[in-house]
mmCIF file of C-alpha atoms in Angstrom:
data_model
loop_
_atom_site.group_PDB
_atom_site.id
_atom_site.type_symbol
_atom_site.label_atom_id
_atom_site.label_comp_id
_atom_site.label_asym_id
_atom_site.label_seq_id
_atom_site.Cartn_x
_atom_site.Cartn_y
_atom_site.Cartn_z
ATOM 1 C CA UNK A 1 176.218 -40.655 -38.166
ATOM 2 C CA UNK A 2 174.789 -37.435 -38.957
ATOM 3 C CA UNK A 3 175.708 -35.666 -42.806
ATOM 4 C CA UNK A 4 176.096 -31.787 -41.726
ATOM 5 C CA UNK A 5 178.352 -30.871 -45.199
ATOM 6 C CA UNK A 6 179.600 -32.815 -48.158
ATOM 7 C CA UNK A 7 178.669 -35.983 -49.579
ATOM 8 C CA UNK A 8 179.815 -38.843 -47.203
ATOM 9 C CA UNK A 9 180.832 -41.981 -48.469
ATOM 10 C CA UNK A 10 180.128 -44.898 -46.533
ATOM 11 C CA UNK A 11 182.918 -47.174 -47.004
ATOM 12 C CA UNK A 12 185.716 -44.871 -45.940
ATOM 13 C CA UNK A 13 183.608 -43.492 -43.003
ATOM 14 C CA UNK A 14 183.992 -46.960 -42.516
ATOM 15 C CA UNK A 15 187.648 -47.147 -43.168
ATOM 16 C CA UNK A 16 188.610 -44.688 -40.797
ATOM 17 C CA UNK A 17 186.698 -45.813 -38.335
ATOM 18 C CA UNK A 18 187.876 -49.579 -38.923
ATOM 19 C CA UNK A 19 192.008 -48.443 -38.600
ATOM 20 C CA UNK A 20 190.987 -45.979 -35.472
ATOM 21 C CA UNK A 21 189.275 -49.547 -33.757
ATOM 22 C CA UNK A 22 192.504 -51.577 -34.645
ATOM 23 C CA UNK A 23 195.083 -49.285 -34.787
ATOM 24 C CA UNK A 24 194.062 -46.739 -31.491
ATOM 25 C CA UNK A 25 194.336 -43.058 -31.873
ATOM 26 C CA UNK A 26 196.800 -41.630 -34.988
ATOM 27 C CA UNK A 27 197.810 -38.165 -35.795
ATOM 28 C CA UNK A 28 196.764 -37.036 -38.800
ATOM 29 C CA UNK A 29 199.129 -37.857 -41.554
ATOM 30 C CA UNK A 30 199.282 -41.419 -40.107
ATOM 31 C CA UNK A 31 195.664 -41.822 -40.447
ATOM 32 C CA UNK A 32 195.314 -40.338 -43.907
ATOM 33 C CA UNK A 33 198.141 -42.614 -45.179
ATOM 34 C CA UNK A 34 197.156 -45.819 -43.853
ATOM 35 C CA UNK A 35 193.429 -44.863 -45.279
ATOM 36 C CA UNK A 36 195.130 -44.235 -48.778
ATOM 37 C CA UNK A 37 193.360 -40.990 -48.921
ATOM 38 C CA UNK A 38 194.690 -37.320 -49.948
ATOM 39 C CA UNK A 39 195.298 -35.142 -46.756
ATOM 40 C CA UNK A 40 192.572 -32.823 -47.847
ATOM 41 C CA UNK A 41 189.703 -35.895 -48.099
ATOM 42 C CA UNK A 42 191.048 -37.315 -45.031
ATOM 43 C CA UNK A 43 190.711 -33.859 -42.988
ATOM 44 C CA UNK A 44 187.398 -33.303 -44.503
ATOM 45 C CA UNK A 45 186.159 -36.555 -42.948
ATOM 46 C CA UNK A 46 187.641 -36.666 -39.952
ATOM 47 C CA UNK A 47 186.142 -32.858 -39.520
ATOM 48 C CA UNK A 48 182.553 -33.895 -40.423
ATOM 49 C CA UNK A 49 183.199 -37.821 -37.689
ATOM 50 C CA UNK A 50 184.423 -35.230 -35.351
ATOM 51 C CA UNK A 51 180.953 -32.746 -35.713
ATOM 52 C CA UNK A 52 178.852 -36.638 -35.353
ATOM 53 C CA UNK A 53 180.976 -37.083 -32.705
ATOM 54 C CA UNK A 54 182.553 -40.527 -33.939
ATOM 55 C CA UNK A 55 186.151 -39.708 -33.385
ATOM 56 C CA UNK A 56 187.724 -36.988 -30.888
ATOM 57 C CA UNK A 57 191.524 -35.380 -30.310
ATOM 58 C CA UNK A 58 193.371 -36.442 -28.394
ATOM 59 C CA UNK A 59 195.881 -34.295 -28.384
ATOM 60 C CA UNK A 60 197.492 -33.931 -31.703
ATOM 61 C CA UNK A 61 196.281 -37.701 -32.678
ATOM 62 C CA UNK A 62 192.757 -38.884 -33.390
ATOM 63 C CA UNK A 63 190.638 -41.175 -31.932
ATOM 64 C CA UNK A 64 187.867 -43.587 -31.921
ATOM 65 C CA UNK A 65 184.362 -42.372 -29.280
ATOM 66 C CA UNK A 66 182.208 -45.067 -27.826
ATOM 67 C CA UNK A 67 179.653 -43.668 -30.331
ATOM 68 C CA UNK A 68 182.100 -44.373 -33.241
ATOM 69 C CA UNK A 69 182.753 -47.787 -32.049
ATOM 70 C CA UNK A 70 179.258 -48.373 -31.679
ATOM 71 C CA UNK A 71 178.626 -47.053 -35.457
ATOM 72 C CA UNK A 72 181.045 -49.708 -36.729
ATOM 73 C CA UNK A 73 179.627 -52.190 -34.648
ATOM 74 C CA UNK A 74 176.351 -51.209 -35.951
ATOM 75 C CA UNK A 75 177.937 -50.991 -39.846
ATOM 76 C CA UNK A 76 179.510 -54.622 -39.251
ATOM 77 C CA UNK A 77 176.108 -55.628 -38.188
ATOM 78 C CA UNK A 78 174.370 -54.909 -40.507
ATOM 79 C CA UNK A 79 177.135 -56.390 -43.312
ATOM 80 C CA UNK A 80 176.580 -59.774 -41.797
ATOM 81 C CA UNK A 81 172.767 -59.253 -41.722
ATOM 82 C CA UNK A 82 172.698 -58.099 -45.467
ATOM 83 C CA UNK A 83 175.727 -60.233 -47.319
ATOM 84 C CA UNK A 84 176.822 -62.643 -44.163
ATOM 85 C CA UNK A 85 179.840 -60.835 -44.079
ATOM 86 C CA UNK A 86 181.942 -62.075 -40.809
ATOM 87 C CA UNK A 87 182.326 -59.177 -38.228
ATOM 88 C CA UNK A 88 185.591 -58.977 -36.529
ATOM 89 C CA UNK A 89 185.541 -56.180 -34.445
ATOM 90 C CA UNK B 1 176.754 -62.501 -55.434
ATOM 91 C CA UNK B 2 179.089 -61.925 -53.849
ATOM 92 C CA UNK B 3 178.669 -57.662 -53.095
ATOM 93 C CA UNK B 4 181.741 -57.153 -55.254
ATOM 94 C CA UNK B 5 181.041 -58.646 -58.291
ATOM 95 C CA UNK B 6 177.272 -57.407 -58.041
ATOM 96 C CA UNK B 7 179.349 -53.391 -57.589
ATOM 97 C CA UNK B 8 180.965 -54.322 -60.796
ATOM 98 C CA UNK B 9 178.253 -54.979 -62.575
ATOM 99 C CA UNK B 10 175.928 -52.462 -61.452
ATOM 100 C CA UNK B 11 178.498 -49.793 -61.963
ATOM 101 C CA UNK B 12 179.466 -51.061 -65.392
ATOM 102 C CA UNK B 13 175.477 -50.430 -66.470
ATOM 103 C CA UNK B 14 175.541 -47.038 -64.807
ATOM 104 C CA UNK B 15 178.324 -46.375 -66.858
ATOM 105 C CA UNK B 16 176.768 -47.950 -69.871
ATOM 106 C CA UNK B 17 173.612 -45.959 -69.483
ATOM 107 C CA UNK B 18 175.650 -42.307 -68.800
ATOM 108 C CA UNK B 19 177.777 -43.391 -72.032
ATOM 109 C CA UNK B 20 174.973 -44.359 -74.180
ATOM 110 C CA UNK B 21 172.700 -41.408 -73.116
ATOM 111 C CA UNK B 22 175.682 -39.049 -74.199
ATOM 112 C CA UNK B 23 175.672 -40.855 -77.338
ATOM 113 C CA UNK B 24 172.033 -40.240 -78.319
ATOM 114 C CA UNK B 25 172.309 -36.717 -77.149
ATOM 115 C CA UNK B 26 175.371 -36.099 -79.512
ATOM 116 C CA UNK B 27 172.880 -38.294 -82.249
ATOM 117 C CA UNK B 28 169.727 -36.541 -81.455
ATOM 118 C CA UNK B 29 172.180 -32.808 -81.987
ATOM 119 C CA UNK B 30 173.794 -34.333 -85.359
ATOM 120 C CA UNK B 31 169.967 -35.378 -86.704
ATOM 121 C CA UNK B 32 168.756 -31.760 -85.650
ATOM 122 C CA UNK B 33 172.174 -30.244 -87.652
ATOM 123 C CA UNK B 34 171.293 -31.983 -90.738
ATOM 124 C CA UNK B 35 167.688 -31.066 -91.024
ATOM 125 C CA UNK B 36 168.433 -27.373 -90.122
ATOM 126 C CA UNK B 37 171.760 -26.881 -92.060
ATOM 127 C CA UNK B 38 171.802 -26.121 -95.525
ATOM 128 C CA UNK B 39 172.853 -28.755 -98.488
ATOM 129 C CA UNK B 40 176.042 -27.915 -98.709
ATOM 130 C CA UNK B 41 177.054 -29.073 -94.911
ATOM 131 C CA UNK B 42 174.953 -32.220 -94.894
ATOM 132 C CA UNK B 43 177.313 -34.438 -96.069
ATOM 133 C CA UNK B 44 179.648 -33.683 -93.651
ATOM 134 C CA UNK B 45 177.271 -33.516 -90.810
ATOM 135 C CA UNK B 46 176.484 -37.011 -91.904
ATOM 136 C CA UNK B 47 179.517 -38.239 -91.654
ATOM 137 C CA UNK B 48 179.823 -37.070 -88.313
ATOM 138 C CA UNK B 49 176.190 -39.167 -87.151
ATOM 139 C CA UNK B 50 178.267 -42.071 -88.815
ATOM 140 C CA UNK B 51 181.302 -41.686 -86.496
ATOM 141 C CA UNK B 52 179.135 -40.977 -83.756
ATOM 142 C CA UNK B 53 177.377 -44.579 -84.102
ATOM 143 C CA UNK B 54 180.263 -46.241 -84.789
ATOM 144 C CA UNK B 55 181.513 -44.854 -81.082
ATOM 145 C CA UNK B 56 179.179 -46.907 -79.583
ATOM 146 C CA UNK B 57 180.612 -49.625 -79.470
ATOM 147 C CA UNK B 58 183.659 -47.934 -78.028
ATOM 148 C CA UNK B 59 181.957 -46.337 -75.366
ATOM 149 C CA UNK B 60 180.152 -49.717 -74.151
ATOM 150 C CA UNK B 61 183.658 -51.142 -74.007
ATOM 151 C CA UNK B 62 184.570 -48.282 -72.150
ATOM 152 C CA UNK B 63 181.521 -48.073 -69.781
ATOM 153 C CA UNK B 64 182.618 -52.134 -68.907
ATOM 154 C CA UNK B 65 186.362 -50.652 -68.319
ATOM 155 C CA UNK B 66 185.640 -48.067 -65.777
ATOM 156 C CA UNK B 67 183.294 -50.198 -63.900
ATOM 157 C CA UNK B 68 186.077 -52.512 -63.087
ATOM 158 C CA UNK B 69 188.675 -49.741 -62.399
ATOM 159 C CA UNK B 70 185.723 -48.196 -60.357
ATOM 160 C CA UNK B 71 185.928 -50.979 -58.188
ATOM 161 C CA UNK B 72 189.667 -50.901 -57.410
ATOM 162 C CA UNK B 73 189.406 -48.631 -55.056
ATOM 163 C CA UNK B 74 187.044 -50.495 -52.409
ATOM 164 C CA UNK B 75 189.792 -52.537 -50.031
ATOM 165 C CA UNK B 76 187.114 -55.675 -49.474
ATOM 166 C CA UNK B 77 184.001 -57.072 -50.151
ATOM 167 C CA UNK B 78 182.638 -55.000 -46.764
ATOM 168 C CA UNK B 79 183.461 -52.032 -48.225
ATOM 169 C CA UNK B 80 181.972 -53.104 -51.438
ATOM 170 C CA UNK B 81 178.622 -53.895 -49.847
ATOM 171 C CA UNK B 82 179.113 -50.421 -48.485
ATOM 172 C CA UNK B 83 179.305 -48.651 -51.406
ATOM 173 C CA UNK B 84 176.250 -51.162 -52.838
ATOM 174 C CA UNK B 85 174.301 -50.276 -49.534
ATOM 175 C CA UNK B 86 174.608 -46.329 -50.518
ATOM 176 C CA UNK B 87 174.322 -46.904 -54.446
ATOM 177 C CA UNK B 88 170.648 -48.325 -53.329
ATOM 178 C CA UNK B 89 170.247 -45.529 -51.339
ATOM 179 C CA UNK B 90 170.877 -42.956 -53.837
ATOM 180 C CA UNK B 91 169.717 -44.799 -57.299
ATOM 181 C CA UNK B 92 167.220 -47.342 -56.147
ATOM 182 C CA UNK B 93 166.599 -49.920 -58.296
ATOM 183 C CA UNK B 94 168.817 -48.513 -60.954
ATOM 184 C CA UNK B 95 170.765 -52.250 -61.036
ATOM 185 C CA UNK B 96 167.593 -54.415 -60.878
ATOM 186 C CA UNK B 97 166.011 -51.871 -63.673
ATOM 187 C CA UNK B 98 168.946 -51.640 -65.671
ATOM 188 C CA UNK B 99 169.964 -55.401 -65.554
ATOM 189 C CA UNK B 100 166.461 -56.195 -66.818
ATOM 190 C CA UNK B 101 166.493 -53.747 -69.191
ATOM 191 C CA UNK B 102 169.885 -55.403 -70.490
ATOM 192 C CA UNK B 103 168.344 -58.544 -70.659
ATOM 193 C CA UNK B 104 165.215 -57.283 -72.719
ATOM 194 C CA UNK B 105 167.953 -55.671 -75.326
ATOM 195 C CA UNK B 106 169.565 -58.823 -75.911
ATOM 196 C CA UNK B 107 166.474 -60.398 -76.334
ATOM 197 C CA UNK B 108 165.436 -58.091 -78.945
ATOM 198 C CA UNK B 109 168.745 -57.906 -80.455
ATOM 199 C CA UNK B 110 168.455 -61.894 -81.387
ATOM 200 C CA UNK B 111 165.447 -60.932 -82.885
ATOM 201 C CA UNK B 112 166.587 -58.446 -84.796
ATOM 202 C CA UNK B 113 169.316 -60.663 -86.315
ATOM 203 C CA UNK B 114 167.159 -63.010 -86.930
ATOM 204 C CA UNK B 115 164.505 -60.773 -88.794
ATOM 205 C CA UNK B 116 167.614 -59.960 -90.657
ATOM 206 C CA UNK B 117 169.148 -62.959 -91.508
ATOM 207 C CA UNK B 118 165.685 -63.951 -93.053
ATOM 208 C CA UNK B 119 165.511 -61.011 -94.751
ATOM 209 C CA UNK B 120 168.709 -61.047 -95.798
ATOM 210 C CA UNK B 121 169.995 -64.309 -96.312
ATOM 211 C CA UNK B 122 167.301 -66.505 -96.971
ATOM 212 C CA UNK B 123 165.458 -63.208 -99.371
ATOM 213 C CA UNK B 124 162.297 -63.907 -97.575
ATOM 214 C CA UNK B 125 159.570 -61.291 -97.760
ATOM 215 C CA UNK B 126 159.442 -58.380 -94.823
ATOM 216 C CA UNK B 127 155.510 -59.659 -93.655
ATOM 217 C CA UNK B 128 157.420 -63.483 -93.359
ATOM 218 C CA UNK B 129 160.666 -61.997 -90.765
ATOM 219 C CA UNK B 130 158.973 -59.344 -89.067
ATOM 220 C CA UNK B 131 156.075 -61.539 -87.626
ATOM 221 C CA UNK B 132 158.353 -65.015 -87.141
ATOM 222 C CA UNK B 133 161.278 -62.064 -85.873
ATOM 223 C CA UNK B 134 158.608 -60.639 -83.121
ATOM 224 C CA UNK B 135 157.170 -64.229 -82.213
ATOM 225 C CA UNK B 136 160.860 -65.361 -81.279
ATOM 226 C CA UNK B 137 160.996 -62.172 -79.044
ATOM 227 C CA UNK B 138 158.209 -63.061 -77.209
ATOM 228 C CA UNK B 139 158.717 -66.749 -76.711
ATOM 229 C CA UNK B 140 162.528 -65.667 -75.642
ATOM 230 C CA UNK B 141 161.124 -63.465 -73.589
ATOM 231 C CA UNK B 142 158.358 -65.356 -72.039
ATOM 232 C CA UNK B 143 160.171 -68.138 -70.973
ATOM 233 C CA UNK B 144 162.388 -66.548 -69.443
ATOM 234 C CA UNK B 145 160.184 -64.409 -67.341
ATOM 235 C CA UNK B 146 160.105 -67.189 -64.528
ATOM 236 C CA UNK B 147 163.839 -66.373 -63.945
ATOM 237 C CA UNK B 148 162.813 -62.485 -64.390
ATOM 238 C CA UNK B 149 160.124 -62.190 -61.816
ATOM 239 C CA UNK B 150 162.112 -64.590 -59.397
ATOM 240 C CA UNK B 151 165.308 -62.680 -59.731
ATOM 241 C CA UNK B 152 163.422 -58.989 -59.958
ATOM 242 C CA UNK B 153 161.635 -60.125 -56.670
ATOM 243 C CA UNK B 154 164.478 -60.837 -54.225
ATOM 244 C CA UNK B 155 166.859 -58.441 -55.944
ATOM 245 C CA UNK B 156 164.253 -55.342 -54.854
ATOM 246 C CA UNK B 157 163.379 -57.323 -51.620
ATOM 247 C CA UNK B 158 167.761 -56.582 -51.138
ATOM 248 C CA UNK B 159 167.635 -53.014 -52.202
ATOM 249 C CA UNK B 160 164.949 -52.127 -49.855
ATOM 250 C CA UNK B 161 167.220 -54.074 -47.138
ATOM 251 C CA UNK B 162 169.816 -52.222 -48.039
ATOM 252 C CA UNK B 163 168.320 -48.907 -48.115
ATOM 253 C CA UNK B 164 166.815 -49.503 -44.360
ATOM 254 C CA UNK B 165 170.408 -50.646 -43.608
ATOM 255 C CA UNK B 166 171.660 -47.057 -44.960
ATOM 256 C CA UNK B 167 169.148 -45.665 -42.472
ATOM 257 C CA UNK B 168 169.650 -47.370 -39.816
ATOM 258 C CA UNK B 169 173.674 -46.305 -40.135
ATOM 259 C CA UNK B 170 173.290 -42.561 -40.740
ATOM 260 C CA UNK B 171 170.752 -42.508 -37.127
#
């Protein structure tokens, strides 16, 4: 997960990618809301996951790569590693 | 700890140390005012170093108050860790620093009250409190470095963890 712009936080890069995995691909709005972000933030991320190449379009709704899956695999990894936090993706 | 209440505290001493370092700016600009200014405005530049040390204790309130509204906003403890993981990554050992810095302080503080108390209440002489005031700082402090050095150990052993864990995510 590559930073190109902007200060990334981790934990709602993780968020989105979290509701994409359970929820499948969302438009926008649906995505922004269920994140409990402001439309701006929420475009801003899913611009800068779209440039890493974590999420895609598809069509007018986003959704989760193999690479993004594979980052929150990796993320929930490394929370069980660090704090034995249960994975359950 | 669990990575929540660990956030809570670490943010509550960032915030202590932001609040407190605004504080002895503001101090440091009031004790520059009254030398510079002329007779007639020291009293009330005075008054203002008063109400600026009697903030403090405000602001240290405050500093514990935004740490835990700080917090809100992380859903679960993963997303607490998360924000730990990249706090390490950005501050270092700000937490393990600051934490034993906190400790140190309270040390010194008992100290202090005592040196004062003896001083104070019992009208001993200042070469008496000082000397019995610094040898209970350093046998405070001393036996409780065992705890220190343990904690300090496997709290930096974490933070580099957690800042090869931040790595290994942004690859």
């Amino acid at each position: 997960m590559k930073r190109s712009r902007g200060k990334l936080d981790l934990y709602v890069v993780y968020r989105l990618l979290k509701i994409l995995a359970t929820e499948g691909p969302l438009s926008r709005t649906a995505l922004a809301t269920n994140a409990k972000l402001n439309y701006q933030r929420a475009m801003r991320y899913i611009s800068q996951l779209a440039e890493a190449g974590l999420v895609t379009w598809q069509g007018d709704k986003i959704g989760l790569t193999r690479e993004g899956l594979e980052t929150l695999k990796k993320i929930e990894e490394v929370l069980e590693a660090l704090f034995g936090l249960k994975s359950d993706t | 700890m669990r990575p929540r209440a660990r956030l809570v505290s670490c943010l509550q001493l960032l915030w202590t140390a932001r609040m407190l370092g605004a504080l002895y700016v503001a101090l440091l600009a009031a004790a520059v005012a009254y030398v510079v200014s002329p007779d007639e405005l020291r009293g009330w530049v005075s008054e203002v170093g008063h109400m600026l040390m009697q903030l403090g204790l405000l602001l240290l309130l405050a500093a514990i108050l935004v740490g835990r509204l700080t917090v809100r906003r992380y859903r679960d403890e993963k997303e607490a860790a998360l924000a730990l993981i990249q706090m390490a990554h950005e501050r270092g050992a700000f937490c393990v620093k600051a934490e034993l810095t906190a400790r140190a302080v309270a040390y010194w503080l008992v100290s202090l009250l005592t040196a004062l108390t003896l001083l104070l209440l019992l009208q001993m002489p200042l070469y008496i409190a000082f000397p019995v005031s610094l040898a209970l700082f350093v046998f405070l402090y001393f036996r409780a470095l065992d705890d220190i050095l343990t904690s300090a150990t496997q709290e930096l052993e974490l933070v580099h963890r957690m800042k090869k864990a931040y790595e290994e995510i942004q690859r």
